[in-house]
Amino acid sequence: MNHYYIANEKADFNFYPNYSFETGDIDGDGKKEFIALDQTGNTLKAIDLDGNLVFEQKLDNNGNWGTVLIGAADINGDGRDEVIVPCGERVVAFDGKKNIVKEHKLDTNQKDDYGICVPLLGVAKILSPDAPSVIAAAAGGIVTALDNDFNEIWRTGGFRGQYGHEIHFADIDGDGLDEIAFCTVDHINLGFDKNANTGELVLLDHDGTVLFRRRVDDYIDDTHFDDIAMADFLGDGTSQILLEKGVLIDLSGNIIWDVSKQMDHGQWIAYAPSSDGKGKIIFISELWGYVKKSMLLTGQGKKIADIGKFPWPQYTEKAVFAPTRAHAVQWDAQSEQEIFLAQQAIMGGHGSTETYKFGLKGLFMDLRGNLVGELPFDDAQIAGYYYNGEVHSKTADVDGDGLQEIIYPKQDGKIMVIKRTKQ
């Protein structure tokens, strides 16, 4: 088996980031800092690889579920990334010294079920392949595009008043600019009810034109999709949209294949180029995957393998153990990509009332479904921390050595940087 190791674990946020985690080089030293918000979205921290607090800033979000999305991009061309966050009804960009570089007030006075005015935020290519723009979706159903001076480019509205947890960007028509996919929903914290809580899948062109808008329950009995990926999965030279429940659709929203009945609750998508050069190999991780159906598929929807025989911790009286977000990682230019998946504890309620320690593993799979490595690590849920199990782990070159690492926020608030020994 290959050898993997924890290269760095010095950064500690003293909270669990949930959705609110990003990396960016905010001081221009060629290394990335870790950036996160706490459960409320009111405490913004940036920490460097040595564990030093770069800055801490109070915001005005007042959320309750850790769903606030953040971004990092060099919007003013100074060679340093700015931290881009919602702050109440505004979108604000901070530099590495806490100065406000740009800000824009959105046309909203509403909040979603989690108390957030701007539930979706991301950096995309809207005006140029070379200049970052910001997409912000405000409660009340308005999506706004901002240029790198935070001037409004366009806005489009009429969507349902709240949103799913993620927003996705990809150039799927080959013009060098990004299309935008997200879910709009009546109530993000209300379960599926055909009569009371409708969700829709939306695809926008880079100029804000609605390319399609389809009800989520046309595909699954739910209000939103948790993860969406856009690429040439089939290998036919066109792009398709993959929905994390195991449904591939075309750019008009029509179903190409559907393997959702082979899984319980697909949550996250990772994909890598197929070894034959045609299409993608897909891995879908199940957050509530206690029977280990997380699955590797061809781009044509044929099952290759699942994780049923992979090592897994025994459930205890206090915790069960579920899969995490998965990633495809390219360790070096010569290596085939691998799939990374880890284990996380689920302990009943989201708010932890006691500190509970456990040993877990990161698991590494090749594109044929073989387990090629294991990485044991210690973790803990901490009394007073909040957990929704949906942390934004990453793959990125954070130390500036030119190679990808896996960036994994642990449940104890520490950030684990994972490497593979050179082959």
Short mmCIF file of C-alpha atoms in Angstrom, two decimals:
data_model
loop_
_atom_site.label_atom_id
_atom_site.label_comp_id
_atom_site.label_asym_id
_atom_site.label_seq_id
_atom_site.Cartn_x
_atom_site.Cartn_y
_atom_site.Cartn_z
CA MET A 1 0.00 0.00 0.00
CA ASN A 2 1.01 3.62 -0.49
CA HIS A 3 2.17 5.63 2.51
CA TYR A 4 0.28 8.73 3.62
CA TYR A 5 1.11 11.01 6.52
CA ILE A 6 -0.04 14.08 8.43
CA ALA A 7 2.37 16.81 7.36
CA ASN A 8 0.90 19.60 9.47
CA GLU A 9 -1.67 19.92 12.24
CA LYS A 10 -0.74 23.20 13.92
CA ALA A 11 -3.80 25.31 13.08
CA ASP A 12 -6.64 25.15 15.61
CA PHE A 13 -9.80 27.23 15.17
CA ASN A 14 -11.28 26.27 18.54
CA PHE A 15 -14.55 25.55 16.72
CA TYR A 16 -15.71 23.26 13.92
CA PRO A 17 -16.06 25.18 10.62
CA ASN A 18 -19.00 23.20 9.15
CA TYR A 19 -19.67 24.70 5.67
CA SER A 20 -17.64 27.83 6.41
CA PHE A 21 -14.09 26.84 5.45
CA GLU A 22 -11.73 28.07 2.72
CA THR A 23 -8.02 28.44 1.95
CA GLY A 24 -6.25 31.43 0.40
CA ASP A 25 -2.89 33.18 0.32
CA ILE A 26 -3.92 36.39 2.06
CA ASP A 27 -0.41 37.61 2.93
CA GLY A 28 1.26 36.90 -0.43
CA ASP A 29 3.98 34.58 0.87
CA GLY A 30 3.15 31.74 -1.54
CA LYS A 31 1.52 29.67 1.19
CA LYS A 32 -2.18 29.49 1.91
CA GLU A 33 -3.88 30.39 5.14
CA PHE A 34 -6.92 28.59 6.56
CA ILE A 35 -10.08 30.70 6.79
CA ALA A 36 -13.25 29.81 8.70
CA LEU A 37 -16.41 31.09 10.35
CA ASP A 38 -17.98 29.74 13.51
CA GLN A 39 -21.52 28.34 13.76
CA THR A 40 -23.16 31.80 13.89
CA GLY A 41 -21.15 33.16 10.97
CA ASN A 42 -20.12 36.07 13.22
CA THR A 43 -16.52 35.09 14.07
CA LEU A 44 -14.15 35.11 11.10
CA LYS A 45 -10.65 33.72 11.65
CA ALA A 46 -7.61 33.26 9.42
CA ILE A 47 -4.77 31.03 10.68
CA ASP A 48 -1.45 30.26 8.99
CA LEU A 49 0.34 26.91 8.61
CA ASP A 50 2.33 27.52 11.78
CA GLY A 51 -0.87 27.91 13.78
CA ASN A 52 -0.59 31.68 14.15
CA LEU A 53 -3.77 33.76 14.13
CA VAL A 54 -3.45 36.08 11.13
CA PHE A 55 -6.61 37.97 11.96
CA GLU A 56 -9.96 37.69 13.67
CA GLN A 57 -12.97 39.79 12.69
CA LYS A 58 -16.53 40.08 13.98
CA LEU A 59 -19.31 40.02 11.36
CA ASP A 60 -23.07 40.49 11.42
CA ASN A 61 -24.64 37.22 10.29
CA ASN A 62 -26.29 35.78 13.41
CA GLY A 63 -26.85 32.33 11.96
CA ASN A 64 -27.55 29.12 13.82
CA TRP A 65 -26.42 26.16 11.68
CA GLY A 66 -22.94 26.83 10.30
CA THR A 67 -24.09 27.26 6.69
CA VAL A 68 -22.45 30.56 5.71
CA LEU A 69 -20.27 30.19 2.59
CA ILE A 70 -17.02 32.14 2.21
CA GLY A 71 -14.55 32.70 -0.63
CA ALA A 72 -10.96 33.75 -1.25
CA ALA A 73 -9.67 35.44 -4.42
CA ASP A 74 -7.33 38.23 -5.48
CA ILE A 75 -9.94 40.79 -6.51
CA ASN A 76 -7.69 43.85 -6.64
CA GLY A 77 -4.67 42.38 -8.42
CA ASP A 78 -2.16 42.90 -5.61
CA GLY A 79 -1.00 39.26 -5.59
CA ARG A 80 -2.80 38.51 -2.34
CA ASP A 81 -6.15 36.83 -1.88
CA GLU A 82 -8.93 38.72 -0.19
CA VAL A 83 -11.40 36.98 2.12
CA ILE A 84 -14.94 37.37 0.76
CA VAL A 85 -17.81 36.89 3.18
CA PRO A 86 -21.46 37.76 3.72
CA CYS A 87 -21.91 40.27 6.54
CA GLY A 88 -25.58 40.83 7.18
CA GLU A 89 -26.99 42.26 3.94
CA ARG A 90 -23.54 43.08 2.55
CA VAL A 91 -20.84 41.19 0.69
CA VAL A 92 -17.48 42.29 2.12
CA ALA A 93 -13.87 41.61 1.05
CA PHE A 94 -11.16 41.85 3.73
CA ASP A 95 -7.43 41.88 3.11
CA GLY A 96 -4.98 40.03 5.36
CA LYS A 97 -4.87 42.96 7.78
CA LYS A 98 -8.65 43.12 8.33
CA ASN A 99 -9.09 46.17 6.09
CA ILE A 100 -12.29 46.28 4.04
CA VAL A 101 -11.11 46.32 0.42
CA LYS A 102 -14.54 46.18 -1.24
CA GLU A 103 -18.14 45.93 -0.10
CA HIS A 104 -21.59 45.83 -1.68
CA LYS A 105 -25.00 46.01 -0.04
CA LEU A 106 -27.52 43.62 -1.54
CA ASP A 107 -31.18 44.36 -2.05
CA THR A 108 -32.59 42.21 0.74
CA ASN A 109 -34.06 42.53 4.21
CA GLN A 110 -34.95 38.86 4.53
CA LYS A 111 -33.25 35.89 6.16
CA ASP A 112 -33.44 32.16 5.55
CA ASP A 113 -34.47 29.56 8.14
CA TYR A 114 -30.92 29.59 9.53
CA GLY A 115 -30.93 33.37 10.03
CA ILE A 116 -28.71 34.25 7.03
CA CYS A 117 -29.35 37.10 4.57
CA VAL A 118 -26.89 35.84 1.92
CA PRO A 119 -27.04 32.02 2.00
CA LEU A 120 -25.02 31.40 -1.18
CA LEU A 121 -21.73 33.06 -2.13
CA GLY A 122 -18.94 32.08 -4.50
CA VAL A 123 -16.18 33.26 -6.84
CA ALA A 124 -16.72 32.61 -10.56
CA LYS A 125 -15.58 33.63 -14.06
CA ILE A 126 -18.40 35.89 -15.23
CA LEU A 127 -16.82 38.74 -17.24
CA SER A 128 -13.45 37.23 -18.09
CA PRO A 129 -11.59 33.93 -17.62
CA ASP A 130 -8.85 35.93 -15.90
CA ALA A 131 -10.76 38.23 -13.52
CA PRO A 132 -12.75 36.92 -10.55
CA SER A 133 -16.39 37.89 -10.08
CA VAL A 134 -18.63 37.17 -7.10
CA ILE A 135 -22.05 35.51 -7.20
CA ALA A 136 -24.31 36.18 -4.21
CA ALA A 137 -27.78 34.72 -3.69
CA ALA A 138 -29.87 36.70 -1.23
CA ALA A 139 -32.84 35.48 0.80
CA GLY A 140 -36.00 36.47 -1.00
CA GLY A 141 -34.92 34.91 -4.29
CA ILE A 142 -32.46 37.36 -5.90
CA VAL A 143 -29.09 36.32 -7.39
CA THR A 144 -26.55 39.09 -8.07
CA ALA A 145 -23.24 39.05 -9.95
CA LEU A 146 -20.53 41.52 -8.85
CA ASP A 147 -17.34 42.43 -10.70
CA ASN A 148 -13.98 42.63 -8.95
CA ASP A 149 -14.78 46.19 -7.84
CA PHE A 150 -18.03 44.85 -6.35
CA ASN A 151 -20.15 46.75 -8.86
CA GLU A 152 -23.31 44.94 -9.93
CA ILE A 153 -22.98 43.19 -13.30
CA TRP A 154 -26.49 41.73 -13.35
CA ARG A 155 -29.18 40.45 -11.10
CA THR A 156 -31.92 37.94 -11.68
CA GLY A 157 -34.82 37.18 -9.38
CA GLY A 158 -38.12 35.46 -8.92
CA PHE A 159 -36.59 32.39 -7.31
CA ARG A 160 -37.99 30.72 -4.22
CA GLY A 161 -36.93 32.64 -1.13
CA GLN A 162 -34.29 30.26 0.22
CA TYR A 163 -31.57 27.98 -1.15
CA GLY A 164 -29.76 24.69 -0.84
CA HIS A 165 -26.39 24.66 0.92
CA GLU A 166 -24.06 24.85 -2.09
CA ILE A 167 -23.46 26.85 -5.28
CA HIS A 168 -21.50 25.43 -8.21
CA PHE A 169 -19.60 26.95 -11.13
CA ALA A 170 -18.19 25.41 -14.32
CA ASP A 171 -17.71 26.39 -17.95
CA ILE A 172 -19.97 23.82 -19.61
CA ASP A 173 -20.49 25.55 -22.96
CA GLY A 174 -16.82 26.18 -23.77
CA ASP A 175 -16.90 29.99 -23.86
CA GLY A 176 -14.39 30.39 -21.02
CA LEU A 177 -17.04 31.73 -18.63
CA ASP A 178 -18.89 29.90 -15.88
CA GLU A 179 -22.40 28.60 -15.69
CA ILE A 180 -24.00 28.57 -12.25
CA ALA A 181 -26.00 25.75 -10.64
CA PHE A 182 -27.88 25.87 -7.34
CA CYS A 183 -31.14 24.87 -5.70
CA THR A 184 -33.85 27.31 -4.66
CA VAL A 185 -36.37 26.20 -2.06
CA ASP A 186 -39.26 27.55 0.00
CA HIS A 187 -37.77 26.51 3.36
CA ILE A 188 -34.31 25.00 3.75
CA ASN A 189 -35.04 23.80 7.28
CA LEU A 190 -38.39 22.17 6.44
CA GLY A 191 -38.60 18.56 5.24
CA PHE A 192 -39.95 17.37 1.92
CA ASP A 193 -43.63 18.16 1.49
CA LYS A 194 -45.07 18.34 -2.03
CA ASN A 195 -47.68 20.85 -0.89
CA ALA A 196 -45.70 23.06 1.49
CA ASN A 197 -42.03 23.05 0.51
CA THR A 198 -41.04 22.95 -3.13
CA GLY A 199 -37.42 22.97 -4.28
CA GLU A 200 -36.07 23.66 -7.75
CA LEU A 201 -32.79 22.99 -9.52
CA VAL A 202 -31.61 26.07 -11.44
CA LEU A 203 -28.91 26.48 -14.09
CA LEU A 204 -27.86 30.02 -15.07
CA ASP A 205 -25.63 31.16 -17.91
CA HIS A 206 -22.73 33.50 -17.09
CA ASP A 207 -24.93 36.49 -17.98
CA GLY A 208 -27.71 35.48 -15.58
CA THR A 209 -29.98 33.94 -18.21
CA VAL A 210 -31.99 31.02 -16.80
CA LEU A 211 -31.01 27.97 -18.86
CA PHE A 212 -33.38 25.67 -17.04
CA ARG A 213 -35.40 25.45 -13.84
CA ARG A 214 -36.77 22.07 -12.78
CA ARG A 215 -38.47 20.82 -9.63
CA VAL A 216 -36.20 18.69 -7.46
CA ASP A 217 -39.01 16.18 -6.91
CA ASP A 218 -38.94 15.48 -10.65
CA TYR A 219 -35.78 13.53 -9.76
CA ILE A 220 -35.96 12.59 -6.03
CA ASP A 221 -38.32 13.00 -3.10
CA ASP A 222 -36.47 15.94 -1.58
CA THR A 223 -36.29 19.73 -1.70
CA HIS A 224 -32.66 20.25 -2.72
CA PHE A 225 -29.53 18.54 -3.94
CA ASP A 226 -26.54 18.51 -1.59
CA ASP A 227 -23.85 18.44 -4.28
CA ILE A 228 -23.72 19.05 -8.03
CA ALA A 229 -20.87 18.52 -10.49
CA MET A 230 -20.64 19.69 -14.10
CA ALA A 231 -18.22 18.05 -16.55
CA ASP A 232 -17.96 15.67 -19.51
CA PHE A 233 -18.78 12.51 -17.57
CA LEU A 234 -19.83 10.49 -20.62
CA GLY A 235 -16.69 11.26 -22.60
CA ASP A 236 -18.59 12.37 -25.70
CA GLY A 237 -17.19 15.91 -25.84
CA THR A 238 -20.23 17.54 -24.23
CA SER A 239 -20.96 18.45 -20.61
CA GLN A 240 -23.49 16.94 -18.27
CA ILE A 241 -24.70 17.66 -14.74
CA LEU A 242 -24.29 15.05 -12.02
CA LEU A 243 -26.58 15.17 -8.99
CA GLU A 244 -25.25 13.59 -5.81
CA LYS A 245 -28.14 11.20 -5.35
CA GLY A 246 -26.79 9.35 -8.40
CA VAL A 247 -28.58 11.02 -11.30
CA LEU A 248 -26.87 12.31 -14.46
CA ILE A 249 -28.82 14.87 -16.50
CA ASP A 250 -28.19 16.81 -19.70
CA LEU A 251 -28.03 20.60 -19.92
CA SER A 252 -31.80 20.79 -20.41
CA GLY A 253 -32.44 18.83 -17.22
CA ASN A 254 -33.36 15.50 -18.85
CA ILE A 255 -32.24 12.28 -17.13
CA ILE A 256 -29.44 10.33 -18.85
CA TRP A 257 -29.01 7.70 -16.13
CA ASP A 258 -30.21 7.16 -12.58
CA VAL A 259 -28.56 4.87 -10.00
CA SER A 260 -30.13 6.51 -6.93
CA LYS A 261 -31.89 3.31 -5.89
CA GLN A 262 -28.49 1.62 -5.43
CA MET A 263 -27.66 4.06 -2.61
CA ASP A 264 -29.32 5.36 0.54
CA HIS A 265 -28.39 9.05 0.71
CA GLY A 266 -25.73 10.26 -1.71
CA GLN A 267 -24.23 13.49 -0.36
CA TRP A 268 -20.97 14.45 -2.12
CA ILE A 269 -19.33 13.93 -5.50
CA ALA A 270 -15.67 13.43 -6.40
CA TYR A 271 -14.53 12.62 -9.92
CA ALA A 272 -11.35 12.04 -11.89
CA PRO A 273 -10.41 11.42 -15.56
CA SER A 274 -10.92 7.84 -16.67
CA SER A 275 -7.70 5.97 -17.45
CA ASP A 276 -8.85 5.42 -21.05
CA GLY A 277 -9.06 9.17 -21.55
CA LYS A 278 -12.82 9.13 -22.10
CA GLY A 279 -15.13 10.63 -19.55
CA LYS A 280 -14.83 10.48 -15.78
CA ILE A 281 -14.71 8.02 -12.93
CA ILE A 282 -17.18 9.11 -10.24
CA PHE A 283 -17.27 8.55 -6.50
CA ILE A 284 -20.39 9.42 -4.48
CA SER A 285 -20.05 9.60 -0.70
CA GLU A 286 -23.06 9.05 1.56
CA LEU A 287 -23.24 11.21 4.68
CA TRP A 288 -25.76 8.87 6.31
CA GLY A 289 -23.99 5.85 4.79
CA TYR A 290 -23.96 3.53 7.79
CA VAL A 291 -24.25 0.45 5.55
CA LYS A 292 -21.30 1.65 3.45
CA LYS A 293 -22.88 2.02 0.01
CA SER A 294 -20.65 4.97 -0.97
CA MET A 295 -19.96 4.06 -4.56
CA LEU A 296 -17.45 4.26 -7.42
CA LEU A 297 -19.04 4.51 -10.88
CA THR A 298 -18.11 4.88 -14.53
CA GLY A 299 -19.26 7.97 -16.37
CA GLN A 300 -21.97 5.79 -17.92
CA GLY A 301 -23.41 5.01 -14.49
CA LYS A 302 -22.03 1.47 -14.13
CA LYS A 303 -21.01 0.50 -10.61
CA ILE A 304 -17.33 -0.36 -10.20
CA ALA A 305 -17.15 -0.85 -6.42
CA ASP A 306 -18.42 0.35 -3.07
CA ILE A 307 -16.77 0.71 0.35
CA GLY A 308 -18.57 -2.26 1.92
CA LYS A 309 -15.32 -4.10 2.66
CA PHE A 310 -13.31 -1.07 3.73
CA PRO A 311 -12.27 -0.86 7.41
CA TRP A 312 -14.73 1.00 9.59
CA PRO A 313 -14.89 1.74 13.34
CA GLN A 314 -17.41 -0.09 15.48
CA TYR A 315 -20.33 1.98 16.65
CA THR A 316 -20.32 2.87 20.35
CA GLU A 317 -23.00 3.83 22.84
CA LYS A 318 -22.22 7.47 22.15
CA ALA A 319 -21.41 7.60 18.43
CA VAL A 320 -21.95 6.10 15.02
CA PHE A 321 -19.44 6.76 12.25
CA ALA A 322 -20.33 8.05 8.81
CA PRO A 323 -18.37 8.98 5.66
CA THR A 324 -17.13 12.50 5.03
CA ARG A 325 -16.95 14.62 1.91
CA ALA A 326 -14.80 12.82 -0.69
CA HIS A 327 -12.09 14.24 -2.95
CA ALA A 328 -10.10 13.25 -6.02
CA VAL A 329 -6.47 14.15 -5.38
CA GLN A 330 -3.56 14.43 -7.85
CA TRP A 331 -0.45 13.79 -5.77
CA ASP A 332 1.98 14.58 -8.59
CA ALA A 333 2.01 14.99 -12.37
CA GLN A 334 2.92 11.35 -12.99
CA SER A 335 0.36 9.69 -10.72
CA GLU A 336 -3.18 8.66 -11.48
CA GLN A 337 -5.66 10.46 -9.27
CA GLU A 338 -6.95 8.76 -6.12
CA ILE A 339 -10.16 9.10 -4.15
CA PHE A 340 -9.93 10.22 -0.51
CA LEU A 341 -12.65 9.51 2.03
CA ALA A 342 -12.54 9.79 5.82
CA GLN A 343 -14.65 8.76 8.78
CA GLN A 344 -16.49 11.12 11.13
CA ALA A 345 -18.47 10.74 14.32
CA ILE A 346 -22.21 11.40 14.54
CA MET A 347 -23.32 11.80 18.15
CA GLY A 348 -27.05 12.49 18.12
CA GLY A 349 -27.69 16.22 18.38
CA HIS A 350 -25.64 18.87 16.59
CA GLY A 351 -24.47 20.62 19.73
CA SER A 352 -21.87 18.63 21.65
CA THR A 353 -22.47 18.53 25.41
CA GLU A 354 -19.32 16.57 26.25
CA THR A 355 -15.84 15.96 24.91
CA TYR A 356 -15.55 12.51 23.35
CA LYS A 357 -12.33 11.18 21.81
CA PHE A 358 -12.01 8.50 19.14
CA GLY A 359 -9.62 7.05 16.58
CA LEU A 360 -10.56 7.26 12.89
CA LYS A 361 -9.00 6.66 9.46
CA GLY A 362 -8.60 8.41 6.18
CA LEU A 363 -9.06 5.94 3.32
CA PHE A 364 -7.52 6.07 -0.16
CA MET A 365 -9.00 4.29 -3.19
CA ASP A 366 -7.66 3.91 -6.72
CA LEU A 367 -9.91 4.38 -9.73
CA ARG A 368 -10.65 0.66 -9.88
CA GLY A 369 -12.09 0.59 -6.38
CA ASN A 370 -9.07 -0.89 -4.58
CA LEU A 371 -8.12 0.30 -1.10
CA VAL A 372 -4.54 1.56 -1.57
CA GLY A 373 -3.89 3.17 1.80
CA GLU A 374 -5.11 4.01 5.27
CA LEU A 375 -4.20 6.94 7.50
CA PRO A 376 -5.13 6.58 11.20
CA PHE A 377 -5.76 9.84 13.05
CA ASP A 378 -7.08 10.92 16.43
CA ASP A 379 -10.14 13.12 16.60
CA ALA A 380 -12.73 14.29 19.13
CA GLN A 381 -16.03 16.06 19.41
CA ILE A 382 -15.56 18.93 21.85
CA ALA A 383 -18.05 20.11 24.45
CA GLY A 384 -19.64 23.34 23.24
CA TYR A 385 -18.75 22.86 19.56
CA TYR A 386 -21.48 22.60 16.91
CA TYR A 387 -21.55 19.85 14.28
CA ASN A 388 -23.60 19.35 11.14
CA GLY A 389 -21.21 16.88 9.52
CA GLU A 390 -20.82 18.83 6.27
CA VAL A 391 -17.42 20.49 6.57
CA HIS A 392 -15.75 21.83 3.42
CA SER A 393 -12.52 19.82 3.32
CA LYS A 394 -10.31 20.69 0.32
CA THR A 395 -7.53 19.62 -1.99
CA ALA A 396 -4.98 22.42 -2.52
CA ASP A 397 -1.28 23.21 -2.51
CA VAL A 398 -1.17 25.09 0.77
CA ASP A 399 2.57 24.93 1.50
CA GLY A 400 3.79 26.15 -1.90
CA ASP A 401 5.71 23.02 -2.88
CA GLY A 402 3.79 22.64 -6.15
CA LEU A 403 1.96 19.48 -5.02
CA GLN A 404 -1.61 18.99 -3.89
CA GLU A 405 -2.41 18.19 -0.30
CA ILE A 406 -5.65 17.16 1.36
CA ILE A 407 -6.86 19.84 3.76
CA TYR A 408 -9.09 18.23 6.38
CA PRO A 409 -10.77 20.14 9.23
CA LYS A 410 -11.11 17.68 12.10
CA GLN A 411 -13.99 17.70 14.55
CA ASP A 412 -11.66 18.91 17.30
CA GLY A 413 -11.16 22.17 15.37
CA LYS A 414 -7.63 21.40 14.12
CA ILE A 415 -6.73 21.46 10.43
CA MET A 416 -4.94 18.38 9.16
CA VAL A 417 -2.71 18.62 6.05
CA ILE A 418 -2.26 15.19 4.45
CA LYS A 419 0.49 14.20 2.02
CA ARG A 420 1.60 11.03 0.26
CA THR A 421 5.23 9.87 0.30
CA LYS A 422 6.84 10.39 -3.10
CA GLN A 423 6.65 7.24 -5.19
#
